[in-house]
PDB file of C-alpha atoms in Angstrom:
ATOM      1  CA  MET D   8     -34.280 -17.836 -20.342  1.00 46.00           C
ATOM      2  CA  SER D   9     -30.690 -18.173 -21.474  1.00 45.00           C
ATOM      3  CA  ALA D  10     -29.708 -19.082 -24.880  1.00 45.00           C
ATOM      4  CA  ALA D  11     -28.335 -22.554 -25.612  1.00 42.00           C
ATOM      5  CA  PRO D  12     -24.532 -22.765 -25.591  1.00 45.00           C
ATOM      6  CA  ARG D  13     -22.979 -22.511 -29.145  1.00 46.00           C
ATOM      7  CA  GLU D  14     -21.830 -25.863 -30.411  1.00 55.00           C
ATOM      8  CA  ARG D  15     -18.056 -26.076 -31.140  1.00 67.00           C
ATOM      9  CA  ASN D  16     -17.053 -27.002 -34.650  1.00 87.00           C
ATOM     10  CA  ARG D  17     -16.198 -30.780 -34.976  1.00 92.00           C
ATOM     11  CA  PRO D  18     -12.578 -31.445 -35.658  1.00 96.00           C
ATOM     12  CA  LYS D  19     -11.727 -32.376 -39.236  1.00 98.00           C
ATOM     13  CA  ARG D  20      -9.135 -34.931 -40.444  1.00 98.00           C
ATOM     14  CA  ALA D  21      -6.892 -32.156 -41.789  1.00 98.00           C
ATOM     15  CA  ASP D  22      -6.506 -31.000 -38.172  1.00 98.00           C
ATOM     16  CA  PHE D  23      -4.385 -34.134 -37.321  1.00 98.00           C
ATOM     17  CA  ARG D  24      -0.957 -35.267 -38.397  1.00 98.00           C
ATOM     18  CA  HIS D  25      -0.894 -38.985 -37.954  1.00 98.00           C
ATOM     19  CA  PHE D  26      -3.686 -41.693 -38.495  1.00 98.00           C
ATOM     20  CA  LEU D  27      -4.260 -45.237 -37.452  1.00 98.00           C
ATOM     21  CA  GLU D  28      -7.229 -47.361 -38.595  1.00 98.00           C
ATOM     22  CA  ILE D  29      -8.974 -49.359 -35.889  1.00 98.00           C
ATOM     23  CA  PRO D  30     -11.749 -51.798 -36.710  1.00 97.00           C
ATOM     24  CA  THR D  31     -14.591 -51.918 -34.244  1.00 97.00           C
ATOM     25  CA  ARG D  32     -15.594 -55.212 -32.691  1.00 96.00           C
ATOM     26  CA  TRP D  33     -19.040 -56.692 -31.958  1.00 95.00           C
ATOM     27  CA  GLY D  34     -18.204 -56.482 -28.215  1.00 95.00           C
ATOM     28  CA  ASP D  35     -17.523 -52.725 -28.536  1.00 94.00           C
ATOM     29  CA  ASN D  36     -21.251 -52.112 -28.784  1.00 91.00           C
ATOM     30  CA  ASP D  37     -23.149 -51.361 -25.602  1.00 91.00           C
ATOM     31  CA  ALA D  38     -26.898 -52.011 -24.797  1.00 92.00           C
ATOM     32  CA  TYR D  39     -27.763 -48.960 -26.916  1.00 90.00           C
ATOM     33  CA  ALA D  40     -26.065 -50.411 -30.086  1.00 91.00           C
ATOM     34  CA  HIS D  41     -23.308 -48.036 -30.280  1.00 91.00           C
ATOM     35  CA  VAL D  42     -19.610 -48.110 -29.156  1.00 95.00           C
ATOM     36  CA  ASN D  43     -19.450 -47.806 -25.526  1.00 93.00           C
ATOM     37  CA  ASN D  44     -17.714 -44.677 -23.994  1.00 91.00           C
ATOM     38  CA  VAL D  45     -14.881 -46.551 -22.423  1.00 93.00           C
ATOM     39  CA  THR D  46     -13.842 -47.965 -25.831  1.00 96.00           C
ATOM     40  CA  TYR D  47     -12.930 -44.558 -26.867  1.00 96.00           C
ATOM     41  CA  TYR D  48     -10.132 -44.379 -24.351  1.00 95.00           C
ATOM     42  CA  SER D  49      -8.685 -47.626 -25.683  1.00 96.00           C
ATOM     43  CA  PHE D  50      -8.697 -45.927 -29.215  1.00 97.00           C
ATOM     44  CA  PHE D  51      -6.720 -43.002 -27.654  1.00 97.00           C
ATOM     45  CA  ASP D  52      -4.274 -45.253 -25.921  1.00 95.00           C
ATOM     46  CA  THR D  53      -3.831 -47.443 -29.126  1.00 97.00           C
ATOM     47  CA  VAL D  54      -3.079 -44.555 -31.574  1.00 98.00           C
ATOM     48  CA  VAL D  55      -0.528 -42.989 -29.182  1.00 97.00           C
ATOM     49  CA  SER D  56       1.127 -46.246 -28.133  1.00 95.00           C
ATOM     50  CA  ARG D  57       1.337 -47.644 -31.725  1.00 96.00           C
ATOM     51  CA  PHE D  58       2.872 -44.277 -32.838  1.00 97.00           C
ATOM     52  CA  LEU D  59       5.569 -44.197 -30.033  1.00 96.00           C
ATOM     53  CA  LEU D  60       6.314 -47.951 -30.680  1.00 94.00           C
ATOM     54  CA  ALA D  61       6.685 -47.425 -34.455  1.00 96.00           C
ATOM     55  CA  SER D  62       8.880 -44.286 -34.015  1.00 95.00           C
ATOM     56  CA  GLY D  63      11.226 -46.230 -31.903  1.00 93.00           C
ATOM     57  CA  ALA D  64      11.371 -43.600 -29.158  1.00 91.00           C
ATOM     58  CA  ILE D  65       9.901 -45.948 -26.595  1.00 89.00           C
ATOM     59  CA  ASP D  66      10.523 -49.718 -26.005  1.00 89.00           C
ATOM     60  CA  LEU D  67       7.833 -50.885 -23.656  1.00 85.00           C
ATOM     61  CA  LYS D  68      10.220 -53.420 -22.116  1.00 89.00           C
ATOM     62  CA  THR D  69      13.559 -51.641 -21.856  1.00 91.00           C
ATOM     63  CA  SER D  70      13.037 -47.871 -22.111  1.00 91.00           C
ATOM     64  CA  PRO D  71      14.390 -46.144 -18.815  1.00 92.00           C
ATOM     65  CA  LEU D  72      11.329 -44.057 -18.744  1.00 93.00           C
ATOM     66  CA  ILE D  73       7.602 -44.520 -19.198  1.00 93.00           C
ATOM     67  CA  GLY D  74       4.645 -42.285 -19.818  1.00 94.00           C
ATOM     68  CA  VAL D  75       1.964 -42.195 -17.250  1.00 94.00           C
ATOM     69  CA  VAL D  76      -1.506 -40.675 -17.980  1.00 95.00           C
ATOM     70  CA  VAL D  77      -2.097 -37.821 -15.515  1.00 95.00           C
ATOM     71  CA  GLU D  78      -5.104 -36.157 -17.330  1.00 96.00           C
ATOM     72  CA  THR D  79      -7.539 -37.425 -19.948  1.00 96.00           C
ATOM     73  CA  GLY D  80     -10.948 -36.290 -21.450  1.00 97.00           C
ATOM     74  CA  CYS D  81     -13.374 -37.057 -24.262  1.00 97.00           C
ATOM     75  CA  ARG D  82     -16.073 -35.204 -25.990  1.00 97.00           C
ATOM     76  CA  TYR D  83     -18.661 -37.478 -27.844  1.00 96.00           C
ATOM     77  CA  LEU D  84     -20.034 -35.766 -31.033  1.00 96.00           C
ATOM     78  CA  ALA D  85     -21.734 -38.559 -33.039  1.00 96.00           C
ATOM     79  CA  PRO D  86     -22.271 -42.307 -32.499  1.00 96.00           C
ATOM     80  CA  ILE D  87     -20.127 -45.025 -33.817  1.00 97.00           C
ATOM     81  CA  SER D  88     -21.253 -48.664 -34.061  1.00 97.00           C
ATOM     82  CA  PHE D  89     -19.955 -52.087 -35.023  1.00 96.00           C
ATOM     83  CA  PRO D  90     -18.975 -52.825 -37.919  1.00 96.00           C
ATOM     84  CA  ASP D  91     -17.686 -49.123 -38.472  1.00 97.00           C
ATOM     85  CA  LEU D  92     -13.999 -48.694 -39.202  1.00 98.00           C
ATOM     86  CA  VAL D  93     -12.505 -46.059 -36.902  1.00 98.00           C
ATOM     87  CA  THR D  94      -9.618 -43.801 -37.962  1.00 98.00           C
ATOM     88  CA  ALA D  95      -7.951 -42.256 -34.930  1.00 98.00           C
ATOM     89  CA  GLY D  96      -6.184 -39.017 -35.824  1.00 98.00           C
ATOM     90  CA  LEU D  97      -3.283 -37.846 -33.666  1.00 98.00           C
ATOM     91  CA  ARG D  98      -1.807 -34.555 -32.873  1.00 98.00           C
ATOM     92  CA  VAL D  99       0.392 -33.008 -30.136  1.00 98.00           C
ATOM     93  CA  ALA D 100      -0.781 -29.740 -28.635  1.00 98.00           C
ATOM     94  CA  ARG D 101       2.277 -29.262 -26.292  1.00 98.00           C
ATOM     95  CA  ILE D 102       5.669 -30.641 -25.598  1.00 98.00           C
ATOM     96  CA  GLY D 103       6.941 -29.864 -22.161  1.00 98.00           C
ATOM     97  CA  ASN D 104      10.099 -30.736 -20.365  1.00 98.00           C
ATOM     98  CA  THR D 105       8.742 -33.870 -18.892  1.00 97.00           C
ATOM     99  CA  SER D 106       5.239 -34.146 -20.525  1.00 98.00           C
ATOM    100  CA  VAL D 107       3.337 -34.344 -23.824  1.00 98.00           C
ATOM    101  CA  ARG D 108      -0.249 -33.370 -24.397  1.00 98.00           C
ATOM    102  CA  TYR D 109      -1.701 -35.740 -27.154  1.00 98.00           C
ATOM    103  CA  GLU D 110      -4.959 -34.916 -28.785  1.00 98.00           C
ATOM    104  CA  ILE D 111      -6.979 -37.429 -30.739  1.00 98.00           C
ATOM    105  CA  GLY D 112      -9.875 -37.258 -33.231  1.00 98.00           C
ATOM    106  CA  ILE D 113     -11.996 -40.400 -33.763  1.00 98.00           C
ATOM    107  CA  PHE D 114     -13.471 -40.686 -37.286  1.00 98.00           C
ATOM    108  CA  ARG D 115     -16.168 -43.023 -38.391  1.00 98.00           C
ATOM    109  CA  ASN D 116     -15.621 -44.750 -41.715  1.00 98.00           C
ATOM    110  CA  GLU D 117     -14.708 -42.058 -44.324  1.00 97.00           C
ATOM    111  CA  GLU D 118     -16.196 -39.159 -42.426  1.00 98.00           C
ATOM    112  CA  ASP D 119     -14.300 -35.909 -42.352  1.00 98.00           C
ATOM    113  CA  GLU D 120     -15.683 -34.651 -39.248  1.00 98.00           C
ATOM    114  CA  ALA D 121     -14.821 -36.317 -35.872  1.00 98.00           C
ATOM    115  CA  SER D 122     -17.243 -38.457 -34.081  1.00 98.00           C
ATOM    116  CA  ALA D 123     -15.263 -37.811 -30.836  1.00 98.00           C
ATOM    117  CA  GLU D 124     -12.358 -35.656 -29.702  1.00 98.00           C
ATOM    118  CA  GLY D 125     -10.203 -36.317 -26.813  1.00 97.00           C
ATOM    119  CA  HIS D 126      -6.844 -35.776 -25.193  1.00 98.00           C
ATOM    120  CA  PHE D 127      -4.500 -37.196 -22.703  1.00 94.00           C
ATOM    121  CA  VAL D 128      -1.276 -35.945 -21.022  1.00 97.00           C
ATOM    122  CA  HIS D 129       1.666 -38.345 -20.468  1.00 96.00           C
ATOM    123  CA  VAL D 130       4.144 -37.257 -17.943  1.00 97.00           C
ATOM    124  CA  TYR D 131       7.274 -39.310 -18.461  1.00 96.00           C
ATOM    125  CA  VAL D 132       8.841 -40.799 -15.311  1.00 96.00           C
ATOM    126  CA  ASP D 133      11.669 -43.009 -14.239  1.00 93.00           C
ATOM    127  CA  ARG D 134      10.632 -46.628 -14.923  1.00 92.00           C
ATOM    128  CA  ALA D 135      12.266 -47.878 -11.545  1.00 91.00           C
ATOM    129  CA  THR D 136      10.408 -45.542  -9.297  1.00 91.00           C
ATOM    130  CA  GLN D 137       7.519 -44.521 -11.565  1.00 91.00           C
ATOM    131  CA  THR D 138       7.122 -41.425  -9.572  1.00 88.00           C
ATOM    132  CA  ARG D 139      10.058 -39.162 -10.567  1.00 89.00           C
ATOM    133  CA  PRO D 140       9.310 -37.010 -13.632  1.00 94.00           C
ATOM    134  CA  THR D 141      12.099 -37.346 -16.226  1.00 94.00           C
ATOM    135  CA  PRO D 142      13.001 -34.954 -18.910  1.00 96.00           C
ATOM    136  CA  LEU D 143      12.076 -36.163 -22.422  1.00 96.00           C
ATOM    137  CA  PRO D 144      14.937 -37.742 -24.204  1.00 94.00           C
ATOM    138  CA  PRO D 145      15.851 -36.274 -27.657  1.00 95.00           C
ATOM    139  CA  ALA D 146      14.652 -39.259 -29.547  1.00 95.00           C
ATOM    140  CA  LEU D 147      11.122 -38.815 -28.020  1.00 96.00           C
ATOM    141  CA  ARG D 148      11.065 -35.086 -28.678  1.00 97.00           C
ATOM    142  CA  ASP D 149      12.148 -35.715 -32.243  1.00 97.00           C
ATOM    143  CA  ALA D 150       9.426 -38.381 -32.738  1.00 97.00           C
ATOM    144  CA  VAL D 151       6.471 -36.105 -31.444  1.00 97.00           C
ATOM    145  CA  ALA D 152       7.748 -32.794 -32.837  1.00 98.00           C
ATOM    146  CA  PRO D 153       6.215 -33.405 -36.246  1.00 98.00           C
ATOM    147  CA  LEU D 154       2.780 -33.912 -34.680  1.00 98.00           C
ATOM    148  CA  LEU D 155       2.946 -30.547 -32.983  1.00 98.00           C
ATOM    149  CA  VAL D 156       0.133 -28.145 -33.957  1.00 95.00           C
ATOM    150  CA  GLY D 157       0.134 -24.324 -33.469  1.00 79.00           C
TER     151      GLY D 157
END
């Protein structure tokens, strides 16, 4: 009989560089009375998009490049339910030539340990073709650099 796998430590708020509060909605709950798994991906997208828009590095209507998600994942650690207030913590694990790996911690109410942790990778591509990877412009690099963790 093999031993149970060792549980990883839950990320803490201090592990992240930028935060956004997101209220849960009644419709976020599923039949089991907790926030449905698909909603977490909405939290991820919201914190990254809001950060990029606020930084001025990306304009959804006019930027010559767009970020497309090529990889994503989530690890669920503790339940969240309406009417909890979610705080999404954001950090950057890697800045490449044409891509950025964003990592997100989802925190319930005032809890210090994450209820979920996830990531997604944006590859930035030419808006017109949406297929040709494009080097990150300096404004985007400058915007995400303070979120980079070792």
